[in-house]
Amino acid sequence: MESGFRVNDTGEPIQRNIITALEVKMAGEVVFSAALGSGIAANPSLGFSVVAQKSGKLEVTWSGDNNCSGYIAADIAVEG
């Protein structure tokens, strides 16, 4: 991530490149979301808690500047 406030070796501004939105879903229901801006750390660590009541898919999506986006998912199994 790049804040847009730094300059390169020739003094030109380095283009801002940050994640601006993060969403976490459990079994299709949003359990955490965040809107991020340039005040966030370059390598942020975000934490949240969720208690799985039933088995399902945990999905994380994010998007940001310069058309960046991503998705990762994992199946969560609740037993008993």
N, CA, C and O atoms as a GROMACS GRO file, in nm:
protein
  320
    1MET      N    1   0.085  -0.117   0.000
    1MET     CA    2   0.000   0.000   0.000
    1MET      C    3   0.090   0.123   0.000
    1MET      O    4   0.197   0.124   0.060
    2GLU      N    5   0.043   0.224  -0.066
    2GLU     CA    6   0.117   0.349  -0.078
    2GLU      C    7   0.022   0.464  -0.048
    2GLU      O    8  -0.084   0.474  -0.109
    3SER      N    9   0.060   0.551   0.044
    3SER     CA   10  -0.028   0.658   0.092
    3SER      C   11  -0.051   0.771  -0.007
    3SER      O   12  -0.153   0.840   0.000
    4GLY      N   13   0.042   0.790  -0.099
    4GLY     CA   14   0.032   0.903  -0.191
    4GLY      C   15   0.102   1.028  -0.139
    4GLY      O   16   0.105   1.130  -0.208
    5PHE      N   17   0.157   1.022  -0.019
    5PHE     CA   18   0.225   1.136   0.041
    5PHE      C   19   0.376   1.131   0.023
    5PHE      O   20   0.445   1.231   0.048
    6ARG      N   21   0.430   1.017  -0.018
    6ARG     CA   22   0.576   1.006  -0.037
    6ARG      C   23   0.613   1.044  -0.179
    6ARG      O   24   0.529   1.050  -0.269
    7VAL      N   25   0.744   1.069  -0.197
    7VAL     CA   26   0.797   1.100  -0.330
    7VAL      C   27   0.905   0.998  -0.363
    7VAL      O   28   0.964   0.937  -0.273
    8ASN      N   29   0.931   0.980  -0.492
    8ASN     CA   30   1.034   0.887  -0.536
    8ASN      C   31   1.171   0.956  -0.536
    8ASN      O   32   1.183   1.069  -0.488
    9ASP      N   33   1.272   0.889  -0.589
    9ASP     CA   34   1.410   0.942  -0.588
    9ASP      C   35   1.425   1.071  -0.668
    9ASP      O   36   1.517   1.148  -0.643
   10THR      N   37   1.335   1.095  -0.762
   10THR     CA   38   1.344   1.218  -0.843
   10THR      C   39   1.252   1.328  -0.792
   10THR      O   40   1.241   1.434  -0.853
   11GLY      N   41   1.185   1.303  -0.679
   11GLY     CA   42   1.099   1.404  -0.619
   11GLY      C   43   0.955   1.403  -0.668
   11GLY      O   44   0.875   1.488  -0.628
   12GLU      N   45   0.922   1.308  -0.755
   12GLU     CA   46   0.784   1.297  -0.804
   12GLU      C   47   0.698   1.224  -0.703
   12GLU      O   48   0.745   1.129  -0.640
   13PRO      N   49   0.573   1.265  -0.687
   13PRO     CA   50   0.485   1.194  -0.593
   13PRO      C   51   0.461   1.050  -0.638
   13PRO      O   52   0.442   1.023  -0.757
   14ILE      N   53   0.462   0.958  -0.543
   14ILE     CA   54   0.428   0.819  -0.570
   14ILE      C   55   0.276   0.808  -0.562
   14ILE      O   56   0.216   0.848  -0.462
   15GLN      N   57   0.215   0.755  -0.666
   15GLN     CA   58   0.069   0.746  -0.674
   15GLN      C   59   0.012   0.666  -0.558
   15GLN      O   60   0.064   0.560  -0.522
   16ARG      N   61  -0.096   0.717  -0.501
   16ARG     CA   62  -0.164   0.647  -0.392
   16ARG      C   63  -0.213   0.512  -0.442
   16ARG      O   64  -0.264   0.500  -0.553
   17ASN      N   65  -0.196   0.411  -0.358
   17ASN     CA   66  -0.240   0.275  -0.391
   17ASN      C   67  -0.274   0.205  -0.261
   17ASN      O   68  -0.189   0.142  -0.199
   18ILE      N   69  -0.400   0.217  -0.219
   18ILE     CA   70  -0.443   0.160  -0.092
   18ILE      C   71  -0.569   0.077  -0.108
   18ILE      O   72  -0.644   0.094  -0.204
   19ILE      N   73  -0.590  -0.013  -0.014
   19ILE     CA   74  -0.715  -0.085  -0.007
   19ILE      C   75  -0.816   0.008   0.058
   19ILE      O   76  -0.788   0.065   0.164
   20THR      N   77  -0.931   0.026  -0.004
   20THR     CA   78  -1.030   0.121   0.047
   20THR      C   79  -1.153   0.055   0.107
   20THR      O   80  -1.228   0.119   0.181
   21ALA      N   81  -1.176  -0.072   0.077
   21ALA     CA   82  -1.294  -0.141   0.130
   21ALA      C   83  -1.261  -0.288   0.156
   21ALA      O   84  -1.194  -0.353   0.076
   22LEU      N   85  -1.310  -0.338   0.269
   22LEU     CA   86  -1.290  -0.477   0.308
   22LEU      C   87  -1.423  -0.528   0.361
   22LEU      O   88  -1.490  -0.459   0.438
   23GLU      N   89  -1.461  -0.649   0.320
   23GLU     CA   90  -1.586  -0.708   0.368
   23GLU      C   91  -1.565  -0.857   0.395
   23GLU      O   92  -1.503  -0.928   0.316
   24VAL      N   93  -1.617  -0.901   0.508
   24VAL     CA   94  -1.608  -1.042   0.547
   24VAL      C   95  -1.751  -1.095   0.563
   24VAL      O   96  -1.834  -1.034   0.631
   25LYS      N   97  -1.779  -1.209   0.499
   25LYS     CA   98  -1.910  -1.273   0.509
   25LYS      C   99  -1.891  -1.413   0.565
   25LYS      O  100  -1.795  -1.482   0.533
   26MET      N  101  -1.987  -1.453   0.648
   26MET     CA  102  -1.992  -1.590   0.698
   26MET      C  103  -2.128  -1.646   0.660
   26MET      O  104  -2.231  -1.593   0.700
   27ALA      N  105  -2.129  -1.753   0.581
   27ALA     CA  106  -2.253  -1.815   0.533
   27ALA      C  107  -2.342  -1.711   0.464
   27ALA      O  108  -2.464  -1.714   0.481
   28GLY      N  109  -2.281  -1.620   0.388
   28GLY     CA  110  -2.355  -1.521   0.312
   28GLY      C  111  -2.393  -1.395   0.388
   28GLY      O  112  -2.445  -1.301   0.327
   29GLU      N  113  -2.369  -1.390   0.518
   29GLU     CA  114  -2.405  -1.274   0.600
   29GLU      C  115  -2.280  -1.192   0.633
   29GLU      O  116  -2.179  -1.248   0.675
   30VAL      N  117  -2.287  -1.062   0.613
   30VAL     CA  118  -2.174  -0.975   0.644
   30VAL      C  119  -2.152  -0.974   0.795
   30VAL      O  120  -2.243  -0.942   0.871
   31VAL      N  121  -2.029  -1.010   0.837
   31VAL     CA  122  -1.996  -1.013   0.980
   31VAL      C  123  -1.893  -0.906   1.016
   31VAL      O  124  -1.873  -0.878   1.134
   32PHE      N  125  -1.828  -0.847   0.916
   32PHE     CA  126  -1.730  -0.741   0.939
   32PHE      C  127  -1.711  -0.664   0.809
   32PHE      O  128  -1.705  -0.724   0.701
   33SER      N  129  -1.701  -0.533   0.819
   33SER     CA  130  -1.666  -0.452   0.702
   33SER      C  131  -1.588  -0.332   0.749
   33SER      O  132  -1.602  -0.288   0.863
   34ALA      N  133  -1.505  -0.278   0.662
   34ALA     CA  134  -1.424  -0.162   0.696
   34ALA      C  135  -1.406  -0.076   0.572
   34ALA      O  136  -1.385  -0.126   0.461
   35ALA      N  137  -1.415   0.055   0.593
   35ALA     CA  138  -1.381   0.154   0.490
   35ALA      C  139  -1.248   0.214   0.532
   35ALA      O  140  -1.237   0.274   0.638
   36LEU      N  141  -1.147   0.198   0.447
   36LEU     CA  142  -1.011   0.240   0.481
   36LEU      C  143  -0.970   0.362   0.400
   36LEU      O  144  -1.019   0.384   0.289
   37GLY      N  145  -0.879   0.441   0.455
   37GLY     CA  146  -0.830   0.560   0.387
   37GLY      C  147  -0.679   0.570   0.398
   37GLY      O  148  -0.613   0.477   0.444
   38SER      N  149  -0.625   0.682   0.357
   38SER     CA  150  -0.480   0.699   0.353
   38SER      C  151  -0.416   0.708   0.491
   38SER      O  152  -0.294   0.701   0.501
   39GLY      N  153  -0.495   0.723   0.598
   39GLY     CA  154  -0.439   0.728   0.733
   39GLY      C  155  -0.408   0.592   0.791
   39GLY      O  156  -0.354   0.584   0.902
   40ILE      N  157  -0.439   0.484   0.720
   40ILE     CA  158  -0.414   0.349   0.770
   40ILE      C  159  -0.267   0.313   0.747
   40ILE      O  160  -0.203   0.368   0.657
   41ALA      N  161  -0.214   0.222   0.825
   41ALA     CA  162  -0.075   0.178   0.811
   41ALA      C  163  -0.051   0.113   0.675
   41ALA      O  164  -0.145   0.064   0.611
   42ALA      N  165   0.074   0.113   0.632
   42ALA     CA  166   0.109   0.054   0.502
   42ALA      C  167   0.078  -0.095   0.498
   42ALA      O  168   0.038  -0.147   0.394
   43ASN      N  169   0.096  -0.163   0.609
   43ASN     CA  170   0.067  -0.306   0.618
   43ASN      C  171  -0.024  -0.328   0.738
   43ASN      O  172   0.020  -0.380   0.841
   44PRO      N  173  -0.150  -0.290   0.727
   44PRO     CA  174  -0.239  -0.295   0.844
   44PRO      C  175  -0.271  -0.437   0.888
   44PRO      O  176  -0.270  -0.531   0.809
   45SER      N  177  -0.298  -0.449   1.014
   45SER     CA  178  -0.345  -0.575   1.071
   45SER      C  179  -0.483  -0.547   1.130
   45SER      O  180  -0.494  -0.473   1.228
   46LEU      N  181  -0.585  -0.604   1.073
   46LEU     CA  182  -0.721  -0.585   1.120
   46LEU      C  183  -0.767  -0.711   1.190
   46LEU      O  184  -0.745  -0.822   1.141
   47GLY      N  185  -0.830  -0.695   1.304
   47GLY     CA  186  -0.880  -0.810   1.377
   47GLY      C  187  -1.029  -0.797   1.405
   47GLY      O  188  -1.079  -0.686   1.423
   48PHE      N  189  -1.098  -0.908   1.409
   48PHE     CA  190  -1.240  -0.911   1.441
   48PHE      C  191  -1.272  -1.049   1.494
   48PHE      O  192  -1.197  -1.144   1.471
   49SER      N  193  -1.383  -1.061   1.564
   49SER     CA  194  -1.427  -1.189   1.617
   49SER      C  195  -1.561  -1.226   1.555
   49SER      O  196  -1.646  -1.141   1.530
   50VAL      N  197  -1.578  -1.354   1.531
   50VAL     CA  198  -1.705  -1.405   1.482
   50VAL      C  199  -1.722  -1.546   1.538
   50VAL      O  200  -1.626  -1.624   1.542
   51VAL      N  201  -1.842  -1.579   1.579
   51VAL     CA  202  -1.873  -1.713   1.628
   51VAL      C  203  -1.959  -1.782   1.523
   51VAL      O  204  -2.070  -1.738   1.493
   52ALA      N  205  -1.907  -1.889   1.469
   52ALA     CA  206  -1.980  -1.963   1.366
   52ALA      C  207  -2.090  -2.045   1.433
   52ALA      O  208  -2.063  -2.130   1.517
   53GLN      N  209  -2.215  -2.017   1.396
   53GLN     CA  210  -2.329  -2.090   1.449
   53GLN      C  211  -2.364  -2.213   1.365
   53GLN      O  212  -2.428  -2.306   1.413
   54LYS      N  213  -2.319  -2.211   1.240
   54LYS     CA  214  -2.345  -2.323   1.150
   54LYS      C  215  -2.232  -2.330   1.048
   54LYS      O  216  -2.157  -2.234   1.030
   55SER      N  217  -2.220  -2.443   0.984
   55SER     CA  218  -2.118  -2.460   0.881
   55SER      C  219  -2.148  -2.368   0.764
   55SER      O  220  -2.264  -2.338   0.735
   56GLY      N  221  -2.045  -2.324   0.696
   56GLY     CA  222  -2.062  -2.238   0.580
   56GLY      C  223  -1.929  -2.188   0.530
   56GLY      O  224  -1.823  -2.232   0.573
   57LYS      N  225  -1.938  -2.097   0.438
   57LYS     CA  226  -1.818  -2.042   0.376
   57LYS      C  227  -1.786  -1.907   0.439
   57LYS      O  228  -1.874  -1.822   0.453
   58LEU      N  229  -1.659  -1.887   0.477
   58LEU     CA  230  -1.608  -1.759   0.523
   58LEU      C  231  -1.543  -1.693   0.401
   58LEU      O  232  -1.448  -1.749   0.344
   59GLU      N  233  -1.592  -1.576   0.362
   59GLU     CA  234  -1.543  -1.508   0.241
   59GLU      C  235  -1.491  -1.370   0.276
   59GLU      O  236  -1.555  -1.295   0.351
   60VAL      N  237  -1.375  -1.335   0.222
   60VAL     CA  238  -1.317  -1.203   0.241
   60VAL      C  239  -1.296  -1.141   0.104
   60VAL      O  240  -1.233  -1.201   0.017
   61THR      N  241  -1.349  -1.020   0.084
   61THR     CA  242  -1.328  -0.947  -0.040
   61THR      C  243  -1.273  -0.809  -0.007
   61THR      O  244  -1.305  -0.752   0.098
   62TRP      N  245  -1.192  -0.757  -0.096
   62TRP     CA  246  -1.139  -0.622  -0.078
   62TRP      C  247  -1.122  -0.555  -0.213
   62TRP      O  248  -1.112  -0.621  -0.317
   63SER      N  249  -1.119  -0.422  -0.209
   63SER     CA  250  -1.098  -0.345  -0.330
   63SER      C  251  -1.027  -0.215  -0.293
   63SER      O  252  -1.023  -0.175  -0.177
   64GLY      N  253  -0.970  -0.153  -0.394
   64GLY     CA  254  -0.895  -0.031  -0.367
   64GLY      C  255  -0.861   0.046  -0.493
   64GLY      O  256  -0.920   0.027  -0.599
   65ASP      N  257  -0.763   0.133  -0.477
   65ASP     CA  258  -0.717   0.217  -0.587
   65ASP      C  259  -0.660   0.134  -0.700
   65ASP      O  260  -0.623   0.018  -0.682
   66ASN      N  261  -0.652   0.195  -0.817
   66ASN     CA  262  -0.589   0.134  -0.935
   66ASN      C  263  -0.651  -0.001  -0.972
   66ASN      O  264  -0.581  -0.091  -1.018
   67ASN      N  265  -0.782  -0.014  -0.951
   67ASN     CA  266  -0.856  -0.135  -0.987
   67ASN      C  267  -0.809  -0.260  -0.916
   67ASN      O  268  -0.826  -0.371  -0.967
   68CYS      N  269  -0.749  -0.244  -0.798
   68CYS     CA  270  -0.708  -0.365  -0.725
   68CYS      C  271  -0.830  -0.425  -0.656
   68CYS      O  272  -0.919  -0.353  -0.610
   69SER      N  273  -0.834  -0.556  -0.650
   69SER     CA  274  -0.940  -0.626  -0.578
   69SER      C  275  -0.891  -0.766  -0.548
   69SER      O  276  -0.798  -0.817  -0.612
   70GLY      N  277  -0.955  -0.828  -0.452
   70GLY     CA  278  -0.916  -0.963  -0.418
   70GLY      C  279  -1.027  -1.036  -0.347
   70GLY      O  280  -1.124  -0.976  -0.301
   71TYR      N  281  -1.011  -1.166  -0.340
   71TYR     CA  282  -1.111  -1.253  -0.280
   71TYR      C  283  -1.040  -1.377  -0.228
   71TYR      O  284  -0.952  -1.432  -0.294
   72ILE      N  285  -1.079  -1.420  -0.109
   72ILE     CA  286  -1.031  -1.546  -0.055
   72ILE      C  287  -1.145  -1.606   0.026
   72ILE      O  288  -1.224  -1.533   0.086
   73ALA      N  289  -1.154  -1.737   0.029
   73ALA     CA  290  -1.263  -1.804   0.099
   73ALA      C  291  -1.214  -1.934   0.162
   73ALA      O  292  -1.117  -1.994   0.116
   74ALA      N  293  -1.283  -1.975   0.266
   74ALA     CA  294  -1.255  -2.102   0.330
   74ALA      C  295  -1.386  -2.160   0.382
   74ALA      O  296  -1.473  -2.086   0.428
   75ASP      N  297  -1.399  -2.292   0.373
   75ASP     CA  298  -1.517  -2.358   0.428
   75ASP      C  299  -1.495  -2.380   0.578
   75ASP      O  300  -1.389  -2.426   0.620
   76ILE      N  301  -1.596  -2.345   0.657
   76ILE     CA  302  -1.591  -2.361   0.802
   76ILE      C  303  -1.691  -2.470   0.839
   76ILE      O  304  -1.808  -2.465   0.800
   77ALA      N  305  -1.645  -2.568   0.916
   77ALA     CA  306  -1.731  -2.678   0.959
   77ALA      C  307  -1.758  -2.667   1.108
   77ALA      O  308  -1.665  -2.665   1.189
   78VAL      N  309  -1.886  -2.660   1.145
   78VAL     CA  310  -1.927  -2.658   1.284
   78VAL      C  311  -1.980  -2.797   1.317
   78VAL      O  312  -2.072  -2.846   1.251
   79GLU      N  313  -1.922  -2.859   1.417
   79GLU     CA  314  -1.962  -2.994   1.454
   79GLU      C  315  -2.036  -2.992   1.589
   79GLU      O  316  -2.009  -2.908   1.674
   80GLY      N  317  -2.126  -3.086   1.604
   80GLY     CA  318  -2.192  -3.104   1.731
   80GLY      C  319  -2.309  -3.018   1.747
   80GLY      O  320  -2.375  -3.023   1.850
   0.00000   0.00000   0.00000
